[in-house]
Amino acid sequence: MKSNSNKNKTHRRYVALVAMLLAGLAASWTTGGNSDGTTSGTAGSIAPSTTVYTGLDAATIAELRGDFTGAVESMAATEKAIRSMDARFPDERLLWPPMARAYRASLEGLIGKHSLKLLEKFNRVNVAITDYDGLIEAYPESLELRFMRFAFYSQLPGLFGVGSFVDPDRALLPDMLAQGKDKRVPDSHKLEMINWMLKDGKPDKTETTRLKAAATKLGGR
C-alpha cells in the first residue's frame, strides 16, 4: 500500500508539473535538485552546527549570494556556480554549513528552470524539496533560510505538497525583516528580499503594509 501511495504521489507531482509548464509558469522558477535526480543528503537530516553560517566567512557568503543572483540568468552561469560550490565544499552535503546546503539546493532548482527537458525539471524540483526538508525547522530564526524556502515553494503548484509552508513563511517574513535580528544579512539584501516579495510573493494587503514598513525602517522606499 505504501508503494502504491508513493507512486500515486509521484504521478500527481508529474501531472502538476505538466500543468505548470502548460500555464507558462516554469519561467518564474528561481530556486531548487542533482543532475541525475538524486540527492546527496537524507531528508530531514541536519548535521550539528552552531548557526546556519558556521564555517562561512563574510566573503564566502557574499560569493554564494552573488553566484546565485547571476545563475538566475542562464544555464551556463548556474552550472558554473554549482561547480564552484562543489569544489569549495568537497564533503558530503549533510556536512556542509546549512546556508550552503540551501544555496546548493536552490542552484539545482535553477537547472530545472533553465532546462528544456520536462523530466529533468520534475526531478530538480523534487530533489530541491528533499534538500530543504528540515533546514528551516532546525534554524527557525534564520531570515535568509526562510526567505529562500519561501521564494522556491511559493512558485510551485499545490500538488507538489509544500503549500502548507508558504502562508506561514509569508506571514513571518515581514516581521523578521523589520526586526533585523539576522545580522549576517546586509540591509541591502533585506531590501532585495522585500522587493521580491512585493512583486512575486503575493502578499495580502496587511502583509504588503508590513513589508513596506520594514523597507522604510531599513532605509528603503
PDB file of C-alpha atoms in Angstrom:
ATOM      1  CA  MET A   1       0.000   0.000   0.000  1.00  0.00           C
ATOM      2  CA  LYS A   2       2.826   2.401   0.844  1.00  0.00           C
ATOM      3  CA  SER A   3       4.490   1.697  -2.512  1.00  0.00           C
ATOM      4  CA  ASN A   4       1.270   2.490  -4.361  1.00  0.00           C
ATOM      5  CA  SER A   5       0.867   5.671  -2.321  1.00  0.00           C
ATOM      6  CA  ASN A   6       4.371   6.824  -3.264  1.00  0.00           C
ATOM      7  CA  LYS A   7       3.724   6.039  -6.924  1.00  0.00           C
ATOM      8  CA  ASN A   8       0.470   7.974  -6.833  1.00  0.00           C
ATOM      9  CA  LYS A   9       2.193  10.922  -5.185  1.00  0.00           C
ATOM     10  CA  THR A  10       4.924  10.931  -7.829  1.00  0.00           C
ATOM     11  CA  HIS A  11       2.302  10.738 -10.559  1.00  0.00           C
ATOM     12  CA  ARG A  12       0.377  13.659  -9.077  1.00  0.00           C
ATOM     13  CA  ARG A  13       3.573  15.721  -8.929  1.00  0.00           C
ATOM     14  CA  TYR A  14       4.299  14.881 -12.561  1.00  0.00           C
ATOM     15  CA  VAL A  15       0.804  15.951 -13.604  1.00  0.00           C
ATOM     16  CA  ALA A  16       1.217  19.142 -11.579  1.00  0.00           C
ATOM     17  CA  LEU A  17       4.483  19.946 -13.319  1.00  0.00           C
ATOM     18  CA  VAL A  18       2.951  19.404 -16.756  1.00  0.00           C
ATOM     19  CA  ALA A  19       0.081  21.705 -15.826  1.00  0.00           C
ATOM     20  CA  MET A  20       2.516  24.339 -14.627  1.00  0.00           C
ATOM     21  CA  LEU A  21       4.523  24.216 -17.822  1.00  0.00           C
ATOM     22  CA  LEU A  22       1.418  24.474 -19.949  1.00  0.00           C
ATOM     23  CA  ALA A  23       0.383  27.508 -17.947  1.00  0.00           C
ATOM     24  CA  GLY A  24       3.745  29.146 -18.637  1.00  0.00           C
ATOM     25  CA  LEU A  25       4.822  29.243 -15.001  1.00  0.00           C
ATOM     26  CA  ALA A  26       8.118  27.452 -15.422  1.00  0.00           C
ATOM     27  CA  ALA A  27       9.796  30.725 -16.391  1.00  0.00           C
ATOM     28  CA  SER A  28       9.164  32.087 -12.903  1.00  0.00           C
ATOM     29  CA  TRP A  29      11.182  29.386 -11.106  1.00  0.00           C
ATOM     30  CA  THR A  30      14.116  30.833  -9.227  1.00  0.00           C
ATOM     31  CA  THR A  31      15.187  28.001  -6.968  1.00  0.00           C
ATOM     32  CA  GLY A  32      15.745  24.157  -6.302  1.00  0.00           C
ATOM     33  CA  GLY A  33      17.874  19.333  -7.423  1.00  0.00           C
ATOM     34  CA  ASN A  34      21.032  16.935  -8.626  1.00  0.00           C
ATOM     35  CA  SER A  35      21.628  16.411 -12.331  1.00  0.00           C
ATOM     36  CA  ASP A  36      20.657  12.762 -12.027  1.00  0.00           C
ATOM     37  CA  GLY A  37      17.593  13.433  -9.904  1.00  0.00           C
ATOM     38  CA  THR A  38      19.233  12.155  -6.728  1.00  0.00           C
ATOM     39  CA  THR A  39      20.234  13.923  -3.541  1.00  0.00           C
ATOM     40  CA  SER A  40      23.463  13.903  -1.568  1.00  0.00           C
ATOM     41  CA  GLY A  41      21.710  14.020   1.792  1.00  0.00           C
ATOM     42  CA  THR A  42      18.905  12.394   3.719  1.00  0.00           C
ATOM     43  CA  ALA A  43      15.601  14.199   4.123  1.00  0.00           C
ATOM     44  CA  GLY A  44      15.318  15.890   7.474  1.00  0.00           C
ATOM     45  CA  SER A  45      18.915  15.114   8.498  1.00  0.00           C
ATOM     46  CA  ILE A  46      20.799  18.107   9.867  1.00  0.00           C
ATOM     47  CA  ALA A  47      24.487  17.909  10.714  1.00  0.00           C
ATOM     48  CA  PRO A  48      25.407  19.519  14.058  1.00  0.00           C
ATOM     49  CA  SER A  49      26.174  23.207  13.631  1.00  0.00           C
ATOM     50  CA  THR A  50      26.171  26.256  15.880  1.00  0.00           C
ATOM     51  CA  THR A  51      24.422  28.514  13.378  1.00  0.00           C
ATOM     52  CA  VAL A  52      23.369  28.407   9.742  1.00  0.00           C
ATOM     53  CA  TYR A  53      26.539  30.343   8.884  1.00  0.00           C
ATOM     54  CA  THR A  54      29.054  28.245  10.834  1.00  0.00           C
ATOM     55  CA  GLY A  55      32.069  27.698   8.602  1.00  0.00           C
ATOM     56  CA  LEU A  56      31.189  30.566   6.256  1.00  0.00           C
ATOM     57  CA  ASP A  57      33.033  33.867   6.384  1.00  0.00           C
ATOM     58  CA  ALA A  58      31.549  37.102   5.060  1.00  0.00           C
ATOM     59  CA  ALA A  59      33.368  36.839   1.724  1.00  0.00           C
ATOM     60  CA  THR A  60      32.102  33.313   1.097  1.00  0.00           C
ATOM     61  CA  ILE A  61      28.516  34.247   1.914  1.00  0.00           C
ATOM     62  CA  ALA A  62      28.713  37.241  -0.399  1.00  0.00           C
ATOM     63  CA  GLU A  63      30.060  34.975  -3.154  1.00  0.00           C
ATOM     64  CA  LEU A  64      27.235  32.461  -2.675  1.00  0.00           C
ATOM     65  CA  ARG A  65      24.650  35.229  -2.941  1.00  0.00           C
ATOM     66  CA  GLY A  66      26.307  36.778  -5.964  1.00  0.00           C
ATOM     67  CA  ASP A  67      26.696  33.466  -7.783  1.00  0.00           C
ATOM     68  CA  PHE A  68      23.056  32.630  -7.174  1.00  0.00           C
ATOM     69  CA  THR A  69      21.897  36.004  -8.473  1.00  0.00           C
ATOM     70  CA  GLY A  70      23.938  35.503 -11.624  1.00  0.00           C
ATOM     71  CA  ALA A  71      22.738  31.918 -12.001  1.00  0.00           C
ATOM     72  CA  VAL A  72      19.147  33.098 -12.403  1.00  0.00           C
ATOM     73  CA  GLU A  73      20.098  34.427 -15.834  1.00  0.00           C
ATOM     74  CA  SER A  74      21.372  31.318 -17.610  1.00  0.00           C
ATOM     75  CA  MET A  75      22.131  27.594 -17.544  1.00  0.00           C
ATOM     76  CA  ALA A  76      25.849  28.265 -18.038  1.00  0.00           C
ATOM     77  CA  ALA A  77      26.003  30.580 -15.024  1.00  0.00           C
ATOM     78  CA  THR A  78      24.071  28.055 -12.935  1.00  0.00           C
ATOM     79  CA  GLU A  79      26.390  25.185 -13.838  1.00  0.00           C
ATOM     80  CA  LYS A  80      29.431  27.370 -13.114  1.00  0.00           C
ATOM     81  CA  ALA A  81      28.059  28.293  -9.679  1.00  0.00           C
ATOM     82  CA  ILE A  82      27.392  24.619  -8.906  1.00  0.00           C
ATOM     83  CA  ARG A  83      30.941  23.621  -9.896  1.00  0.00           C
ATOM     84  CA  SER A  84      32.306  26.367  -7.678  1.00  0.00           C
ATOM     85  CA  MET A  85      30.260  25.236  -4.678  1.00  0.00           C
ATOM     86  CA  ASP A  86      31.125  21.571  -5.124  1.00  0.00           C
ATOM     87  CA  ALA A  87      34.822  22.441  -5.278  1.00  0.00           C
ATOM     88  CA  ARG A  88      34.574  24.676  -2.215  1.00  0.00           C
ATOM     89  CA  PHE A  89      32.693  22.074  -0.148  1.00  0.00           C
ATOM     90  CA  PRO A  90      34.001  18.613  -1.144  1.00  0.00           C
ATOM     91  CA  ASP A  91      32.446  16.767   1.817  1.00  0.00           C
ATOM     92  CA  GLU A  92      29.082  15.032   1.886  1.00  0.00           C
ATOM     93  CA  ARG A  93      26.251  17.533   1.560  1.00  0.00           C
ATOM     94  CA  LEU A  94      24.979  16.845   5.085  1.00  0.00           C
ATOM     95  CA  LEU A  95      28.307  18.137   6.438  1.00  0.00           C
ATOM     96  CA  TRP A  96      28.017  21.480   4.645  1.00  0.00           C
ATOM     97  CA  PRO A  97      27.010  24.616   6.533  1.00  0.00           C
ATOM     98  CA  PRO A  98      23.192  24.778   6.442  1.00  0.00           C
ATOM     99  CA  MET A  99      23.196  28.008   4.435  1.00  0.00           C
ATOM    100  CA  ALA A 100      25.481  26.467   1.846  1.00  0.00           C
ATOM    101  CA  ARG A 101      23.122  23.488   1.602  1.00  0.00           C
ATOM    102  CA  ALA A 102      20.208  25.822   0.933  1.00  0.00           C
ATOM    103  CA  TYR A 103      22.037  27.702  -1.807  1.00  0.00           C
ATOM    104  CA  ARG A 104      23.146  24.431  -3.395  1.00  0.00           C
ATOM    105  CA  ALA A 105      19.572  23.147  -3.433  1.00  0.00           C
ATOM    106  CA  SER A 106      18.345  26.402  -4.942  1.00  0.00           C
ATOM    107  CA  LEU A 107      21.036  26.287  -7.620  1.00  0.00           C
ATOM    108  CA  GLU A 108      19.933  22.799  -8.558  1.00  0.00           C
ATOM    109  CA  GLY A 109      16.403  24.108  -8.898  1.00  0.00           C
ATOM    110  CA  LEU A 110      17.625  26.727 -11.321  1.00  0.00           C
ATOM    111  CA  ILE A 111      18.713  23.880 -13.563  1.00  0.00           C
ATOM    112  CA  GLY A 112      15.034  22.965 -13.547  1.00  0.00           C
ATOM    113  CA  LYS A 113      14.161  26.479 -14.623  1.00  0.00           C
ATOM    114  CA  HIS A 114      16.676  26.599 -17.458  1.00  0.00           C
ATOM    115  CA  SER A 115      16.326  23.018 -18.712  1.00  0.00           C
ATOM    116  CA  LEU A 116      14.119  22.293 -21.710  1.00  0.00           C
ATOM    117  CA  LYS A 117      13.639  18.685 -20.569  1.00  0.00           C
ATOM    118  CA  LEU A 118      10.375  18.046 -18.760  1.00  0.00           C
ATOM    119  CA  LEU A 119      11.628  15.084 -16.721  1.00  0.00           C
ATOM    120  CA  GLU A 120      14.712  16.979 -15.611  1.00  0.00           C
ATOM    121  CA  LYS A 121      12.545  19.868 -14.436  1.00  0.00           C
ATOM    122  CA  PHE A 122      10.425  17.422 -12.475  1.00  0.00           C
ATOM    123  CA  ASN A 123      13.441  15.728 -10.881  1.00  0.00           C
ATOM    124  CA  ARG A 124      15.083  19.005  -9.916  1.00  0.00           C
ATOM    125  CA  VAL A 125      12.040  20.265  -8.061  1.00  0.00           C
ATOM    126  CA  ASN A 126      11.635  17.012  -6.151  1.00  0.00           C
ATOM    127  CA  VAL A 127      15.298  16.981  -5.106  1.00  0.00           C
ATOM    128  CA  ALA A 128      15.191  20.611  -4.022  1.00  0.00           C
ATOM    129  CA  ILE A 129      12.153  19.910  -1.863  1.00  0.00           C
ATOM    130  CA  THR A 130      14.004  16.991  -0.278  1.00  0.00           C
ATOM    131  CA  ASP A 131      17.122  19.087   0.321  1.00  0.00           C
ATOM    132  CA  TYR A 132      15.102  21.802   2.075  1.00  0.00           C
ATOM    133  CA  ASP A 133      13.388  19.276   4.334  1.00  0.00           C
ATOM    134  CA  GLY A 134      14.213  20.053   7.964  1.00  0.00           C
ATOM    135  CA  LEU A 135      16.539  23.020   7.354  1.00  0.00           C
ATOM    136  CA  ILE A 136      14.216  25.806   8.468  1.00  0.00           C
ATOM    137  CA  GLU A 137      12.820  23.672  11.272  1.00  0.00           C
ATOM    138  CA  ALA A 138      16.358  23.275  12.624  1.00  0.00           C
ATOM    139  CA  TYR A 139      17.073  27.020  12.322  1.00  0.00           C
ATOM    140  CA  PRO A 140      13.696  28.808  12.574  1.00  0.00           C
ATOM    141  CA  GLU A 141      15.255  32.193  13.370  1.00  0.00           C
ATOM    142  CA  SER A 142      17.212  32.345  10.114  1.00  0.00           C
ATOM    143  CA  LEU A 143      15.751  35.034   7.883  1.00  0.00           C
ATOM    144  CA  GLU A 144      17.787  34.016   4.857  1.00  0.00           C
ATOM    145  CA  LEU A 145      16.905  30.321   5.058  1.00  0.00           C
ATOM    146  CA  ARG A 146      13.193  31.035   5.465  1.00  0.00           C
ATOM    147  CA  PHE A 147      13.147  33.537   2.619  1.00  0.00           C
ATOM    148  CA  MET A 148      14.907  31.146   0.258  1.00  0.00           C
ATOM    149  CA  ARG A 149      12.430  28.374   1.002  1.00  0.00           C
ATOM    150  CA  PHE A 150       9.515  30.770   0.588  1.00  0.00           C
ATOM    151  CA  ALA A 151      10.845  32.075  -2.726  1.00  0.00           C
ATOM    152  CA  PHE A 152      11.031  28.500  -4.023  1.00  0.00           C
ATOM    153  CA  TYR A 153       7.906  26.939  -2.544  1.00  0.00           C
ATOM    154  CA  SER A 154       5.638  29.889  -3.321  1.00  0.00           C
ATOM    155  CA  GLN A 155       6.220  29.337  -7.047  1.00  0.00           C
ATOM    156  CA  LEU A 156       5.132  25.685  -7.042  1.00  0.00           C
ATOM    157  CA  PRO A 157       1.633  24.264  -7.637  1.00  0.00           C
ATOM    158  CA  GLY A 158      -0.195  22.861  -4.626  1.00  0.00           C
ATOM    159  CA  LEU A 159       0.128  19.267  -5.783  1.00  0.00           C
ATOM    160  CA  PHE A 160       3.834  19.329  -5.016  1.00  0.00           C
ATOM    161  CA  GLY A 161       2.760  19.100  -1.396  1.00  0.00           C
ATOM    162  CA  VAL A 162       4.621  22.110   0.031  1.00  0.00           C
ATOM    163  CA  GLY A 163       1.826  24.659   0.076  1.00  0.00           C
ATOM    164  CA  SER A 164       1.383  24.356   3.834  1.00  0.00           C
ATOM    165  CA  PHE A 165       4.742  26.117   4.327  1.00  0.00           C
ATOM    166  CA  VAL A 166       4.019  29.102   2.098  1.00  0.00           C
ATOM    167  CA  ASP A 167       1.440  31.126   4.031  1.00  0.00           C
ATOM    168  CA  PRO A 168       3.201  30.755   7.424  1.00  0.00           C
ATOM    169  CA  ASP A 169       6.531  31.809   5.884  1.00  0.00           C
ATOM    170  CA  ARG A 170       4.906  34.762   4.133  1.00  0.00           C
ATOM    171  CA  ALA A 171       3.306  35.850   7.404  1.00  0.00           C
ATOM    172  CA  LEU A 172       6.556  35.596   9.400  1.00  0.00           C
ATOM    173  CA  LEU A 173       8.966  37.222   6.971  1.00  0.00           C
ATOM    174  CA  PRO A 174       7.819  40.885   7.211  1.00  0.00           C
ATOM    175  CA  ASP A 175       8.441  40.987  10.967  1.00  0.00           C
ATOM    176  CA  MET A 176      11.713  39.082  10.627  1.00  0.00           C
ATOM    177  CA  LEU A 177      12.840  41.643   8.066  1.00  0.00           C
ATOM    178  CA  ALA A 178      11.779  44.582  10.220  1.00  0.00           C
ATOM    179  CA  GLN A 179      13.345  43.255  13.429  1.00  0.00           C
ATOM    180  CA  GLY A 180      16.776  42.952  11.860  1.00  0.00           C
ATOM    181  CA  LYS A 181      17.902  40.151  14.170  1.00  0.00           C
ATOM    182  CA  ASP A 182      19.787  38.300  11.435  1.00  0.00           C
ATOM    183  CA  LYS A 183      22.897  40.479  11.398  1.00  0.00           C
ATOM    184  CA  ARG A 184      24.614  38.340   8.753  1.00  0.00           C
ATOM    185  CA  VAL A 185      22.114  39.578   6.160  1.00  0.00           C
ATOM    186  CA  PRO A 186      23.002  43.108   4.946  1.00  0.00           C
ATOM    187  CA  ASP A 187      20.222  45.687   4.820  1.00  0.00           C
ATOM    188  CA  SER A 188      20.672  45.935   1.062  1.00  0.00           C
ATOM    189  CA  HIS A 189      19.969  42.203   0.757  1.00  0.00           C
ATOM    190  CA  LYS A 190      16.938  42.525   3.034  1.00  0.00           C
ATOM    191  CA  LEU A 191      15.578  45.256   0.767  1.00  0.00           C
ATOM    192  CA  GLU A 192      16.011  42.935  -2.218  1.00  0.00           C
ATOM    193  CA  MET A 193      14.019  40.295  -0.350  1.00  0.00           C
ATOM    194  CA  ILE A 194      11.253  42.809   0.343  1.00  0.00           C
ATOM    195  CA  ASN A 195      11.134  43.958  -3.274  1.00  0.00           C
ATOM    196  CA  TRP A 196      10.885  40.359  -4.459  1.00  0.00           C
ATOM    197  CA  MET A 197       8.077  39.593  -2.017  1.00  0.00           C
ATOM    198  CA  LEU A 198       6.125  42.685  -3.051  1.00  0.00           C
ATOM    199  CA  LYS A 199       6.494  41.782  -6.714  1.00  0.00           C
ATOM    200  CA  ASP A 200       6.306  37.972  -6.743  1.00  0.00           C
ATOM    201  CA  GLY A 201       5.401  36.812  -3.233  1.00  0.00           C
ATOM    202  CA  LYS A 202       1.649  37.517  -3.487  1.00  0.00           C
ATOM    203  CA  PRO A 203       1.311  39.305  -0.140  1.00  0.00           C
ATOM    204  CA  ASP A 204      -2.144  40.356   1.040  1.00  0.00           C
ATOM    205  CA  LYS A 205      -2.885  43.974   1.972  1.00  0.00           C
ATOM    206  CA  THR A 206      -1.740  43.584   5.558  1.00  0.00           C
ATOM    207  CA  GLU A 207       1.461  41.823   4.556  1.00  0.00           C
ATOM    208  CA  THR A 208       2.105  44.459   1.896  1.00  0.00           C
ATOM    209  CA  THR A 209       1.797  47.204   4.506  1.00  0.00           C
ATOM    210  CA  ARG A 210       4.152  45.366   6.847  1.00  0.00           C
ATOM    211  CA  LEU A 211       6.689  44.771   4.082  1.00  0.00           C
ATOM    212  CA  LYS A 212       6.652  48.444   3.102  1.00  0.00           C
ATOM    213  CA  ALA A 213       7.063  49.432   6.745  1.00  0.00           C
ATOM    214  CA  ALA A 214      10.046  47.091   7.003  1.00  0.00           C
ATOM    215  CA  ALA A 215      11.541  48.654   3.875  1.00  0.00           C
ATOM    216  CA  THR A 216      11.138  52.126   5.340  1.00  0.00           C
ATOM    217  CA  LYS A 217      12.816  51.031   8.558  1.00  0.00           C
ATOM    218  CA  LEU A 218      15.718  49.669   6.520  1.00  0.00           C
ATOM    219  CA  GLY A 219      16.088  52.953   4.669  1.00  0.00           C
ATOM    220  CA  GLY A 220      14.251  51.964   1.502  1.00  0.00           C
ATOM    221  CA  ARG A 221      11.138  53.448  -0.053  1.00  0.00           C
TER     222      ARG A 221
END
